[in-house]
Amino acid sequence: MTANSHSHQRGIVLITAILIVVIIASVAATLGLAQQVWLRQTENFVDRAQADSLRYSAINWVAILLTRDAKDNKVDHLDELWAKQLPPLPTEGGMIAVAIRDAQSLFNLNNLIRNNAPSPTDISMFQRLLTAQGLDPALVYTLLDWIDQDSQASQGGAEDVDYLAGSPPYRAANQLLTSIDELRLIRGFTPQVVEKLRPLITVLPKSTTINVNTAIEPVLLAMFPSPPAGLDGFLKNRETQPIKDQGDFMKQLPAGSPAPQVAYGINTEYFLVTIGVRIGRLDRRSEVLVERPISGQPAHALWFRTNPVQIQTKTDENT
Ligand SMILES: [Ca+2]
Ligand SMILES: [Ca+2]
């Protein structure tokens, strides 16, 4: 063996050794990463399962609370147990926060159609609500065309023909709204308009009454053809002395108040429940619509929407 070929062989051995070291290192790194990913996935999976189970328990608790309330009384008001603000409750490995809100304290957009026909009193009320927010009252016509069954555009409205000309083209729903976010498809309802309206409106599966015991102030004001003066006293009194029936409502309003021009009541079928769950690094917020049928059937969840899963990153944890 010549000295030359000897050093050549040593070179190959060295390079092979280095290669083996590199391969081992990279396999070890891959194994470590896989193990870390697997651990994280398991952690996330367990957190998620725990969060889901907490949410289901919370929905059941709300349903029992509301069903019992309906057995106890036929009036729904802000001094009742369900309306009380609960502090967040610590749970194993995290916390849960539940808030129940009367959905009929807001303006239900699907009230614009009653008995399959446009409802003039609700149309006027929504226009007053729009005007009070500094928005164009003519927006009601595109909304009405979106939910009414026909494809005949009303003046200032929009139907299939208008939406099909857009890019991308689509058709009017011609049925009741299913969510507030659906408004974004309707002509004139820009993101700014929708966000301005969001605190005042709701979308329920059918037309409903407004509960005068819980109605938020702008909604209450828009019920009247001209807003009654001195509603502050009424708003304060109703917290401790709920309105018992429709006649009582007129009695408790300031003297000389005009009659409300829209369907109202003193109890509620639909509740919006917000559930916040934090387990480990998982932070999840859900909104649930609970129906408590007038027939006396137990309350139950109609749908729930969960915000996209937010998993905290290291940077979030440090801030
Ligand atoms: Ca009640
Ligand atoms: Ca239509």
PDB file of C-alpha atoms and ligand atoms in Angstrom:
ATOM      1  CA  MET A   1       0.000   0.000   0.000  1.00  0.00           C
ATOM      2  CA  THR A   2       1.491   3.294  -0.987  1.00  0.00           C
ATOM      3  CA  ALA A   3       1.524   6.251   1.360  1.00  0.00           C
ATOM      4  CA  ASN A   4      -0.751   8.020  -1.085  1.00  0.00           C
ATOM      5  CA  SER A   5      -3.518   5.411  -1.076  1.00  0.00           C
ATOM      6  CA  HIS A   6      -3.183   5.140   2.701  1.00  0.00           C
ATOM      7  CA  SER A   7      -3.937   8.787   3.227  1.00  0.00           C
ATOM      8  CA  HIS A   8      -6.764   8.499   0.669  1.00  0.00           C
ATOM      9  CA  GLN A   9      -8.377   5.729   2.755  1.00  0.00           C
ATOM     10  CA  ARG A  10      -7.957   7.733   5.962  1.00  0.00           C
ATOM     11  CA  GLY A  11      -9.704  10.591   4.226  1.00  0.00           C
ATOM     12  CA  ILE A  12     -12.684   8.363   3.316  1.00  0.00           C
ATOM     13  CA  VAL A  13     -12.893   7.032   6.878  1.00  0.00           C
ATOM     14  CA  LEU A  14     -12.860  10.553   8.261  1.00  0.00           C
ATOM     15  CA  ILE A  15     -15.547  11.784   5.867  1.00  0.00           C
ATOM     16  CA  THR A  16     -17.701   8.717   6.586  1.00  0.00           C
ATOM     17  CA  ALA A  17     -17.284   9.288  10.324  1.00  0.00           C
ATOM     18  CA  ILE A  18     -18.296  12.912   9.965  1.00  0.00           C
ATOM     19  CA  LEU A  19     -21.309  11.866   7.870  1.00  0.00           C
ATOM     20  CA  ILE A  20     -22.343   9.327  10.515  1.00  0.00           C
ATOM     21  CA  VAL A  21     -22.050  11.961  13.227  1.00  0.00           C
ATOM     22  CA  VAL A  22     -24.155  14.368  11.146  1.00  0.00           C
ATOM     23  CA  ILE A  23     -26.787  11.687  10.478  1.00  0.00           C
ATOM     24  CA  ILE A  24     -26.948  10.665  14.142  1.00  0.00           C
ATOM     25  CA  ALA A  25     -27.229  14.290  15.203  1.00  0.00           C
ATOM     26  CA  SER A  26     -29.999  14.969  12.726  1.00  0.00           C
ATOM     27  CA  VAL A  27     -31.905  11.777  13.658  1.00  0.00           C
ATOM     28  CA  ALA A  28     -31.605  12.734  17.311  1.00  0.00           C
ATOM     29  CA  ALA A  29     -32.843  16.245  16.535  1.00  0.00           C
ATOM     30  CA  THR A  30     -35.771  14.861  14.538  1.00  0.00           C
ATOM     31  CA  LEU A  31     -36.647  12.441  17.326  1.00  0.00           C
ATOM     32  CA  GLY A  32     -36.453  15.259  19.882  1.00  0.00           C
ATOM     33  CA  LEU A  33     -38.636  17.515  17.764  1.00  0.00           C
ATOM     34  CA  ALA A  34     -41.150  14.747  17.089  1.00  0.00           C
ATOM     35  CA  GLN A  35     -41.305  14.014  20.786  1.00  0.00           C
ATOM     36  CA  GLN A  36     -41.813  17.700  21.574  1.00  0.00           C
ATOM     37  CA  VAL A  37     -44.506  18.046  18.902  1.00  0.00           C
ATOM     38  CA  TRP A  38     -46.178  14.882  20.164  1.00  0.00           C
ATOM     39  CA  LEU A  39     -46.104  16.148  23.749  1.00  0.00           C
ATOM     40  CA  ARG A  40     -47.500  19.529  22.696  1.00  0.00           C
ATOM     41  CA  GLN A  41     -50.205  17.860  20.601  1.00  0.00           C
ATOM     42  CA  THR A  42     -51.202  15.650  23.514  1.00  0.00           C
ATOM     43  CA  GLU A  43     -51.262  18.657  25.825  1.00  0.00           C
ATOM     44  CA  ASN A  44     -53.371  20.640  23.354  1.00  0.00           C
ATOM     45  CA  PHE A  45     -55.688  17.673  22.846  1.00  0.00           C
ATOM     46  CA  VAL A  46     -56.227  17.238  26.592  1.00  0.00           C
ATOM     47  CA  ASP A  47     -56.739  21.008  27.060  1.00  0.00           C
ATOM     48  CA  ARG A  48     -59.233  21.069  24.219  1.00  0.00           C
ATOM     49  CA  ALA A  49     -61.180  18.081  25.543  1.00  0.00           C
ATOM     50  CA  GLN A  50     -61.307  19.669  28.996  1.00  0.00           C
ATOM     51  CA  ALA A  51     -62.454  23.013  27.526  1.00  0.00           C
ATOM     52  CA  ASP A  52     -65.195  21.276  25.496  1.00  0.00           C
ATOM     53  CA  SER A  53     -66.423  19.364  28.504  1.00  0.00           C
ATOM     54  CA  LEU A  54     -66.511  22.569  30.601  1.00  0.00           C
ATOM     55  CA  ARG A  55     -68.469  24.332  27.878  1.00  0.00           C
ATOM     56  CA  TYR A  56     -71.056  21.532  27.681  1.00  0.00           C
ATOM     57  CA  SER A  57     -71.448  21.608  31.463  1.00  0.00           C
ATOM     58  CA  ALA A  58     -71.948  25.375  31.323  1.00  0.00           C
ATOM     59  CA  ILE A  59     -74.627  25.072  28.608  1.00  0.00           C
ATOM     60  CA  ASN A  60     -76.442  22.431  30.669  1.00  0.00           C
ATOM     61  CA  TRP A  61     -76.262  24.622  33.749  1.00  0.00           C
ATOM     62  CA  VAL A  62     -77.713  27.589  31.821  1.00  0.00           C
ATOM     63  CA  ALA A  63     -80.523  25.419  30.384  1.00  0.00           C
ATOM     64  CA  ILE A  64     -81.465  24.172  33.876  1.00  0.00           C
ATOM     65  CA  LEU A  65     -81.342  27.705  35.323  1.00  0.00           C
ATOM     66  CA  LEU A  66     -83.588  29.115  32.572  1.00  0.00           C
ATOM     67  CA  THR A  67     -86.036  26.198  32.623  1.00  0.00           C
ATOM     68  CA  ARG A  68     -86.417  26.576  36.394  1.00  0.00           C
ATOM     69  CA  ASP A  69     -86.902  30.344  36.022  1.00  0.00           C
ATOM     70  CA  ALA A  70     -89.796  29.785  33.590  1.00  0.00           C
ATOM     71  CA  LYS A  71     -91.435  27.413  36.112  1.00  0.00           C
ATOM     72  CA  ASP A  72     -91.092  30.021  38.881  1.00  0.00           C
ATOM     73  CA  ASN A  73     -92.446  33.074  37.030  1.00  0.00           C
ATOM     74  CA  LYS A  74     -93.708  34.347  33.696  1.00  0.00           C
ATOM     75  CA  VAL A  75     -91.761  37.623  33.662  1.00  0.00           C
ATOM     76  CA  ASP A  76     -88.107  38.059  32.673  1.00  0.00           C
ATOM     77  CA  HIS A  77     -86.214  41.027  34.048  1.00  0.00           C
ATOM     78  CA  LEU A  78     -82.763  42.263  35.006  1.00  0.00           C
ATOM     79  CA  ASP A  79     -83.129  41.466  38.721  1.00  0.00           C
ATOM     80  CA  GLU A  80     -83.425  37.720  38.075  1.00  0.00           C
ATOM     81  CA  LEU A  81     -80.774  35.137  38.844  1.00  0.00           C
ATOM     82  CA  TRP A  82     -79.908  34.427  35.193  1.00  0.00           C
ATOM     83  CA  ALA A  83     -79.210  38.143  34.585  1.00  0.00           C
ATOM     84  CA  LYS A  84     -76.693  38.434  37.430  1.00  0.00           C
ATOM     85  CA  GLN A  85     -73.080  38.930  36.463  1.00  0.00           C
ATOM     86  CA  LEU A  86     -71.057  35.989  37.759  1.00  0.00           C
ATOM     87  CA  PRO A  87     -67.328  36.302  38.439  1.00  0.00           C
ATOM     88  CA  PRO A  88     -65.068  33.931  36.464  1.00  0.00           C
ATOM     89  CA  LEU A  89     -64.895  30.570  38.241  1.00  0.00           C
ATOM     90  CA  PRO A  90     -61.547  28.844  38.752  1.00  0.00           C
ATOM     91  CA  THR A  91     -61.444  25.240  37.532  1.00  0.00           C
ATOM     92  CA  GLU A  92     -58.707  22.635  37.511  1.00  0.00           C
ATOM     93  CA  GLY A  93     -55.990  24.055  35.301  1.00  0.00           C
ATOM     94  CA  GLY A  94     -57.860  27.199  34.267  1.00  0.00           C
ATOM     95  CA  MET A  95     -61.079  29.168  34.580  1.00  0.00           C
ATOM     96  CA  ILE A  96     -64.553  29.544  33.079  1.00  0.00           C
ATOM     97  CA  ALA A  97     -66.709  32.672  32.720  1.00  0.00           C
ATOM     98  CA  VAL A  98     -70.407  32.538  31.813  1.00  0.00           C
ATOM     99  CA  ALA A  99     -72.685  35.480  30.974  1.00  0.00           C
ATOM    100  CA  ILE A 100     -76.368  35.203  30.026  1.00  0.00           C
ATOM    101  CA  ARG A 101     -78.063  37.957  28.080  1.00  0.00           C
ATOM    102  CA  ASP A 102     -81.668  38.348  26.955  1.00  0.00           C
ATOM    103  CA  ALA A 103     -81.516  38.265  23.133  1.00  0.00           C
ATOM    104  CA  GLN A 104     -84.893  40.036  23.040  1.00  0.00           C
ATOM    105  CA  SER A 105     -83.311  43.095  24.649  1.00  0.00           C
ATOM    106  CA  LEU A 106     -81.904  43.785  21.175  1.00  0.00           C
ATOM    107  CA  PHE A 107     -83.505  44.459  17.788  1.00  0.00           C
ATOM    108  CA  ASN A 108     -84.108  41.128  16.026  1.00  0.00           C
ATOM    109  CA  LEU A 109     -83.465  41.796  12.315  1.00  0.00           C
ATOM    110  CA  ASN A 110     -85.811  38.961  11.353  1.00  0.00           C
ATOM    111  CA  ASN A 111     -88.695  41.002  12.833  1.00  0.00           C
ATOM    112  CA  LEU A 112     -88.733  42.943   9.545  1.00  0.00           C
ATOM    113  CA  ILE A 113     -90.811  40.059   8.189  1.00  0.00           C
ATOM    114  CA  ARG A 114     -93.826  38.895  10.173  1.00  0.00           C
ATOM    115  CA  ASN A 115     -96.298  36.260   8.888  1.00  0.00           C
ATOM    116  CA  ASN A 116     -94.363  36.112   5.592  1.00  0.00           C
ATOM    117  CA  ALA A 117     -94.946  39.803   4.870  1.00  0.00           C
ATOM    118  CA  PRO A 118     -92.890  42.948   5.484  1.00  0.00           C
ATOM    119  CA  SER A 119     -93.817  44.420   8.869  1.00  0.00           C
ATOM    120  CA  PRO A 120     -94.312  48.223   8.484  1.00  0.00           C
ATOM    121  CA  THR A 121     -93.974  48.924  12.234  1.00  0.00           C
ATOM    122  CA  ASP A 122     -90.681  47.006  12.489  1.00  0.00           C
ATOM    123  CA  ILE A 123     -89.386  48.631   9.290  1.00  0.00           C
ATOM    124  CA  SER A 124     -90.053  52.078  10.787  1.00  0.00           C
ATOM    125  CA  MET A 125     -88.438  51.069  14.073  1.00  0.00           C
ATOM    126  CA  PHE A 126     -85.281  49.831  12.340  1.00  0.00           C
ATOM    127  CA  GLN A 127     -85.145  53.081  10.373  1.00  0.00           C
ATOM    128  CA  ARG A 128     -85.308  55.066  13.624  1.00  0.00           C
ATOM    129  CA  LEU A 129     -82.515  52.876  15.004  1.00  0.00           C
ATOM    130  CA  LEU A 130     -80.383  53.499  11.887  1.00  0.00           C
ATOM    131  CA  THR A 131     -81.005  57.252  12.009  1.00  0.00           C
ATOM    132  CA  ALA A 132     -80.118  57.409  15.716  1.00  0.00           C
ATOM    133  CA  GLN A 133     -76.758  55.787  14.845  1.00  0.00           C
ATOM    134  CA  GLY A 134     -76.110  58.341  12.104  1.00  0.00           C
ATOM    135  CA  LEU A 135     -76.690  55.692   9.413  1.00  0.00           C
ATOM    136  CA  ASP A 136     -78.806  55.862   6.253  1.00  0.00           C
ATOM    137  CA  PRO A 137     -82.392  54.765   7.063  1.00  0.00           C
ATOM    138  CA  ALA A 138     -82.722  53.544   3.430  1.00  0.00           C
ATOM    139  CA  LEU A 139     -80.459  50.588   4.386  1.00  0.00           C
ATOM    140  CA  VAL A 140     -83.629  48.843   5.557  1.00  0.00           C
ATOM    141  CA  TYR A 141     -84.717  48.323   1.922  1.00  0.00           C
ATOM    142  CA  THR A 142     -81.694  46.288   0.825  1.00  0.00           C
ATOM    143  CA  LEU A 143     -82.013  44.233   4.024  1.00  0.00           C
ATOM    144  CA  LEU A 144     -85.728  43.677   3.455  1.00  0.00           C
ATOM    145  CA  ASP A 145     -85.150  42.576  -0.157  1.00  0.00           C
ATOM    146  CA  TRP A 146     -82.422  40.200   1.067  1.00  0.00           C
ATOM    147  CA  ILE A 147     -84.834  38.390   3.402  1.00  0.00           C
ATOM    148  CA  ASP A 148     -88.176  38.673   1.592  1.00  0.00           C
ATOM    149  CA  GLN A 149     -89.073  35.721  -0.616  1.00  0.00           C
ATOM    150  CA  ASP A 150     -89.629  37.575  -3.882  1.00  0.00           C
ATOM    151  CA  SER A 151     -87.013  38.869  -6.312  1.00  0.00           C
ATOM    152  CA  GLN A 152     -88.772  42.170  -6.922  1.00  0.00           C
ATOM    153  CA  ALA A 153     -86.397  44.929  -5.794  1.00  0.00           C
ATOM    154  CA  SER A 154     -88.099  47.605  -3.696  1.00  0.00           C
ATOM    155  CA  GLN A 155     -87.164  51.250  -4.232  1.00  0.00           C
ATOM    156  CA  GLY A 156     -83.638  51.657  -2.877  1.00  0.00           C
ATOM    157  CA  GLY A 157     -83.392  47.878  -2.476  1.00  0.00           C
ATOM    158  CA  ALA A 158     -81.381  45.158  -4.217  1.00  0.00           C
ATOM    159  CA  GLU A 159     -82.216  41.663  -5.447  1.00  0.00           C
ATOM    160  CA  ASP A 160     -80.586  38.828  -7.460  1.00  0.00           C
ATOM    161  CA  VAL A 161     -80.134  41.007 -10.539  1.00  0.00           C
ATOM    162  CA  ASP A 162     -77.993  43.477  -8.582  1.00  0.00           C
ATOM    163  CA  TYR A 163     -75.869  40.854  -6.804  1.00  0.00           C
ATOM    164  CA  LEU A 164     -75.396  38.707  -9.929  1.00  0.00           C
ATOM    165  CA  ALA A 165     -73.821  41.701 -11.652  1.00  0.00           C
ATOM    166  CA  GLY A 166     -71.129  41.864  -8.962  1.00  0.00           C
ATOM    167  CA  SER A 167     -67.785  40.099  -8.789  1.00  0.00           C
ATOM    168  CA  PRO A 168     -68.039  37.423  -7.532  1.00  0.00           C
ATOM    169  CA  PRO A 169     -71.705  37.087  -8.499  1.00  0.00           C
ATOM    170  CA  TYR A 170     -74.176  35.677  -5.968  1.00  0.00           C
ATOM    171  CA  ARG A 171     -77.897  35.687  -5.272  1.00  0.00           C
ATOM    172  CA  ALA A 172     -80.028  37.257  -2.539  1.00  0.00           C
ATOM    173  CA  ALA A 173     -80.851  34.780   0.268  1.00  0.00           C
ATOM    174  CA  ASN A 174     -84.616  35.392   0.073  1.00  0.00           C
ATOM    175  CA  GLN A 175     -84.984  33.871   3.522  1.00  0.00           C
ATOM    176  CA  LEU A 176     -84.537  34.959   7.139  1.00  0.00           C
ATOM    177  CA  LEU A 177     -81.013  35.892   8.195  1.00  0.00           C
ATOM    178  CA  THR A 178     -78.965  33.224   9.947  1.00  0.00           C
ATOM    179  CA  SER A 179     -76.303  35.465  11.492  1.00  0.00           C
ATOM    180  CA  ILE A 180     -75.298  39.096  11.909  1.00  0.00           C
ATOM    181  CA  ASP A 181     -72.240  38.487   9.723  1.00  0.00           C
ATOM    182  CA  GLU A 182     -74.508  37.602   6.787  1.00  0.00           C
ATOM    183  CA  LEU A 183     -75.261  41.359   6.626  1.00  0.00           C
ATOM    184  CA  ARG A 184     -71.848  41.805   4.991  1.00  0.00           C
ATOM    185  CA  LEU A 185     -73.267  40.285   1.792  1.00  0.00           C
ATOM    186  CA  ILE A 186     -76.022  42.892   1.588  1.00  0.00           C
ATOM    187  CA  ARG A 187     -75.559  46.046  -0.460  1.00  0.00           C
ATOM    188  CA  GLY A 188     -74.751  49.059   1.736  1.00  0.00           C
ATOM    189  CA  PHE A 189     -73.801  47.025   4.816  1.00  0.00           C
ATOM    190  CA  THR A 190     -70.108  47.876   4.934  1.00  0.00           C
ATOM    191  CA  PRO A 191     -67.938  46.502   7.771  1.00  0.00           C
ATOM    192  CA  GLN A 192     -68.255  49.921   9.482  1.00  0.00           C
ATOM    193  CA  VAL A 193     -72.074  49.845   9.273  1.00  0.00           C
ATOM    194  CA  VAL A 194     -72.194  46.271  10.623  1.00  0.00           C
ATOM    195  CA  GLU A 195     -69.878  47.068  13.539  1.00  0.00           C
ATOM    196  CA  LYS A 196     -71.913  50.155  14.437  1.00  0.00           C
ATOM    197  CA  LEU A 197     -75.117  48.114  14.490  1.00  0.00           C
ATOM    198  CA  ARG A 198     -73.705  44.975  16.151  1.00  0.00           C
ATOM    199  CA  PRO A 199     -74.280  46.064  19.798  1.00  0.00           C
ATOM    200  CA  LEU A 200     -77.948  46.830  19.047  1.00  0.00           C
ATOM    201  CA  ILE A 201     -79.052  43.914  16.897  1.00  0.00           C
ATOM    202  CA  THR A 202     -79.521  40.174  16.951  1.00  0.00           C
ATOM    203  CA  VAL A 203     -80.679  37.481  14.529  1.00  0.00           C
ATOM    204  CA  LEU A 204     -83.224  35.004  15.922  1.00  0.00           C
ATOM    205  CA  PRO A 205     -84.805  32.053  14.093  1.00  0.00           C
ATOM    206  CA  LYS A 206     -88.203  33.783  13.881  1.00  0.00           C
ATOM    207  CA  SER A 207     -89.849  37.135  14.569  1.00  0.00           C
ATOM    208  CA  THR A 208     -90.099  37.920  18.280  1.00  0.00           C
ATOM    209  CA  THR A 209     -91.319  40.564  20.706  1.00  0.00           C
ATOM    210  CA  ILE A 210     -89.013  43.050  22.422  1.00  0.00           C
ATOM    211  CA  ASN A 211     -88.807  42.524  26.168  1.00  0.00           C
ATOM    212  CA  VAL A 212     -89.403  45.957  27.729  1.00  0.00           C
ATOM    213  CA  ASN A 213     -87.902  44.743  31.019  1.00  0.00           C
ATOM    214  CA  THR A 214     -84.504  44.213  29.429  1.00  0.00           C
ATOM    215  CA  ALA A 215     -84.456  46.248  26.174  1.00  0.00           C
ATOM    216  CA  ILE A 216     -81.277  48.316  25.900  1.00  0.00           C
ATOM    217  CA  GLU A 217     -81.865  52.070  25.838  1.00  0.00           C
ATOM    218  CA  PRO A 218     -81.395  52.765  22.072  1.00  0.00           C
ATOM    219  CA  VAL A 219     -83.740  49.874  21.240  1.00  0.00           C
ATOM    220  CA  LEU A 220     -86.311  51.033  23.777  1.00  0.00           C
ATOM    221  CA  LEU A 221     -86.175  54.584  22.369  1.00  0.00           C
ATOM    222  CA  ALA A 222     -86.612  53.373  18.777  1.00  0.00           C
ATOM    223  CA  MET A 223     -89.836  51.567  19.751  1.00  0.00           C
ATOM    224  CA  PHE A 224     -91.626  54.918  19.913  1.00  0.00           C
ATOM    225  CA  PRO A 225     -92.578  57.073  16.884  1.00  0.00           C
ATOM    226  CA  SER A 226     -91.074  59.980  18.844  1.00  0.00           C
ATOM    227  CA  PRO A 227     -88.823  59.245  21.817  1.00  0.00           C
ATOM    228  CA  PRO A 228     -90.521  59.883  25.192  1.00  0.00           C
ATOM    229  CA  ALA A 229     -88.739  62.355  27.439  1.00  0.00           C
ATOM    230  CA  GLY A 230     -87.392  61.322  30.840  1.00  0.00           C
ATOM    231  CA  LEU A 231     -86.827  57.620  30.241  1.00  0.00           C
ATOM    232  CA  ASP A 232     -83.948  57.601  32.775  1.00  0.00           C
ATOM    233  CA  GLY A 233     -86.321  57.173  35.712  1.00  0.00           C
ATOM    234  CA  PHE A 234     -88.119  54.347  33.931  1.00  0.00           C
ATOM    235  CA  LEU A 235     -84.830  52.564  33.148  1.00  0.00           C
ATOM    236  CA  LYS A 236     -83.760  52.792  36.803  1.00  0.00           C
ATOM    237  CA  ASN A 237     -87.118  51.698  38.235  1.00  0.00           C
ATOM    238  CA  ARG A 238     -87.503  48.638  36.048  1.00  0.00           C
ATOM    239  CA  GLU A 239     -84.338  47.108  37.519  1.00  0.00           C
ATOM    240  CA  THR A 240     -86.083  46.601  40.849  1.00  0.00           C
ATOM    241  CA  GLN A 241     -89.762  46.938  39.864  1.00  0.00           C
ATOM    242  CA  PRO A 242     -90.158  44.885  36.702  1.00  0.00           C
ATOM    243  CA  ILE A 243     -93.016  45.546  34.294  1.00  0.00           C
ATOM    244  CA  LYS A 244     -95.714  42.955  35.012  1.00  0.00           C
ATOM    245  CA  ASP A 245     -97.737  43.204  31.795  1.00  0.00           C
ATOM    246  CA  GLN A 246     -98.328  45.401  28.773  1.00  0.00           C
ATOM    247  CA  GLY A 247    -100.732  47.752  30.608  1.00  0.00           C
ATOM    248  CA  ASP A 248     -98.177  48.157  33.399  1.00  0.00           C
ATOM    249  CA  PHE A 249     -95.618  49.271  30.806  1.00  0.00           C
ATOM    250  CA  MET A 250     -97.713  52.271  29.769  1.00  0.00           C
ATOM    251  CA  LYS A 251     -98.328  53.127  33.453  1.00  0.00           C
ATOM    252  CA  GLN A 252     -94.614  53.073  34.309  1.00  0.00           C
ATOM    253  CA  LEU A 253     -93.552  55.193  31.338  1.00  0.00           C
ATOM    254  CA  PRO A 254     -93.238  58.952  31.902  1.00  0.00           C
ATOM    255  CA  ALA A 255     -96.637  60.701  31.686  1.00  0.00           C
ATOM    256  CA  GLY A 256     -97.615  61.665  28.144  1.00  0.00           C
ATOM    257  CA  SER A 257     -95.420  59.029  26.479  1.00  0.00           C
ATOM    258  CA  PRO A 258     -96.669  57.967  23.044  1.00  0.00           C
ATOM    259  CA  ALA A 259     -97.721  54.325  22.604  1.00  0.00           C
ATOM    260  CA  PRO A 260     -94.917  52.085  21.306  1.00  0.00           C
ATOM    261  CA  GLN A 261     -95.378  51.163  17.646  1.00  0.00           C
ATOM    262  CA  VAL A 262     -93.972  47.664  17.692  1.00  0.00           C
ATOM    263  CA  ALA A 263     -94.649  44.194  19.179  1.00  0.00           C
ATOM    264  CA  TYR A 264     -93.360  44.024  22.755  1.00  0.00           C
ATOM    265  CA  GLY A 265     -93.681  41.788  25.804  1.00  0.00           C
ATOM    266  CA  ILE A 266     -92.368  41.141  29.296  1.00  0.00           C
ATOM    267  CA  ASN A 267     -90.780  37.746  28.842  1.00  0.00           C
ATOM    268  CA  THR A 268     -88.252  36.048  26.640  1.00  0.00           C
ATOM    269  CA  GLU A 269     -87.731  32.927  24.528  1.00  0.00           C
ATOM    270  CA  TYR A 270     -84.131  33.458  23.374  1.00  0.00           C
ATOM    271  CA  PHE A 271     -80.988  34.038  25.389  1.00  0.00           C
ATOM    272  CA  LEU A 272     -77.441  34.697  24.223  1.00  0.00           C
ATOM    273  CA  VAL A 273     -74.850  33.005  26.388  1.00  0.00           C
ATOM    274  CA  THR A 274     -71.154  33.844  26.256  1.00  0.00           C
ATOM    275  CA  ILE A 275     -68.788  31.215  27.615  1.00  0.00           C
ATOM    276  CA  GLY A 276     -65.093  31.907  28.044  1.00  0.00           C
ATOM    277  CA  VAL A 277     -62.859  28.964  28.902  1.00  0.00           C
ATOM    278  CA  ARG A 278     -59.147  29.111  29.608  1.00  0.00           C
ATOM    279  CA  ILE A 279     -57.328  25.827  30.100  1.00  0.00           C
ATOM    280  CA  GLY A 280     -53.539  25.654  29.929  1.00  0.00           C
ATOM    281  CA  ARG A 281     -52.500  27.618  26.867  1.00  0.00           C
ATOM    282  CA  LEU A 282     -55.962  27.318  25.307  1.00  0.00           C
ATOM    283  CA  ASP A 283     -58.236  30.354  25.402  1.00  0.00           C
ATOM    284  CA  ARG A 284     -61.624  29.778  23.860  1.00  0.00           C
ATOM    285  CA  ARG A 285     -64.716  31.965  23.674  1.00  0.00           C
ATOM    286  CA  SER A 286     -68.071  30.599  22.524  1.00  0.00           C
ATOM    287  CA  GLU A 287     -71.422  32.187  21.920  1.00  0.00           C
ATOM    288  CA  VAL A 288     -74.498  30.031  22.391  1.00  0.00           C
ATOM    289  CA  LEU A 289     -78.108  30.779  21.473  1.00  0.00           C
ATOM    290  CA  VAL A 290     -80.447  29.156  23.976  1.00  0.00           C
ATOM    291  CA  GLU A 291     -84.123  28.736  23.210  1.00  0.00           C
ATOM    292  CA  ARG A 292     -86.606  28.403  26.034  1.00  0.00           C
ATOM    293  CA  PRO A 293     -89.900  27.564  24.325  1.00  0.00           C
ATOM    294  CA  ILE A 294     -93.053  29.390  25.467  1.00  0.00           C
ATOM    295  CA  SER A 295     -94.699  25.930  25.515  1.00  0.00           C
ATOM    296  CA  GLY A 296     -92.816  25.157  28.735  1.00  0.00           C
ATOM    297  CA  GLN A 297     -90.437  22.627  27.149  1.00  0.00           C
ATOM    298  CA  PRO A 298     -86.941  22.631  28.694  1.00  0.00           C
ATOM    299  CA  ALA A 299     -84.476  25.251  27.445  1.00  0.00           C
ATOM    300  CA  HIS A 300     -81.868  23.991  24.986  1.00  0.00           C
ATOM    301  CA  ALA A 301     -78.994  25.280  22.870  1.00  0.00           C
ATOM    302  CA  LEU A 302     -79.917  26.031  19.238  1.00  0.00           C
ATOM    303  CA  TRP A 303     -76.376  26.681  18.031  1.00  0.00           C
ATOM    304  CA  PHE A 304     -72.986  27.630  19.296  1.00  0.00           C
ATOM    305  CA  ARG A 305     -70.159  29.430  17.587  1.00  0.00           C
ATOM    306  CA  THR A 306     -66.611  29.154  18.799  1.00  0.00           C
ATOM    307  CA  ASN A 307     -63.950  31.679  18.019  1.00  0.00           C
ATOM    308  CA  PRO A 308     -60.897  30.276  16.280  1.00  0.00           C
ATOM    309  CA  VAL A 309     -58.716  28.367  18.732  1.00  0.00           C
ATOM    310  CA  GLN A 310     -56.132  30.718  20.173  1.00  0.00           C
ATOM    311  CA  ILE A 311     -53.028  28.977  21.430  1.00  0.00           C
ATOM    312  CA  GLN A 312     -50.609  31.263  23.192  1.00  0.00           C
ATOM    313  CA  THR A 313     -47.121  31.442  21.808  1.00  0.00           C
ATOM    314  CA  LYS A 314     -44.021  32.001  23.931  1.00  0.00           C
ATOM    315  CA  THR A 315     -44.033  35.691  22.955  1.00  0.00           C
ATOM    316  CA  ASP A 316     -47.647  36.073  24.185  1.00  0.00           C
ATOM    317  CA  GLU A 317     -46.761  34.454  27.477  1.00  0.00           C
ATOM    318  CA  ASN A 318     -43.908  36.877  27.999  1.00  0.00           C
ATOM    319  CA  THR A 319     -46.022  39.957  27.371  1.00  0.00           C
TER     320      THR A 319
HETATM  321 CA    CA B   1     -88.227  34.954  34.598  1.00  0.00          CA
HETATM  322 CA    CA B   2     -85.993  39.093  -1.956  1.00  0.00          CA
END
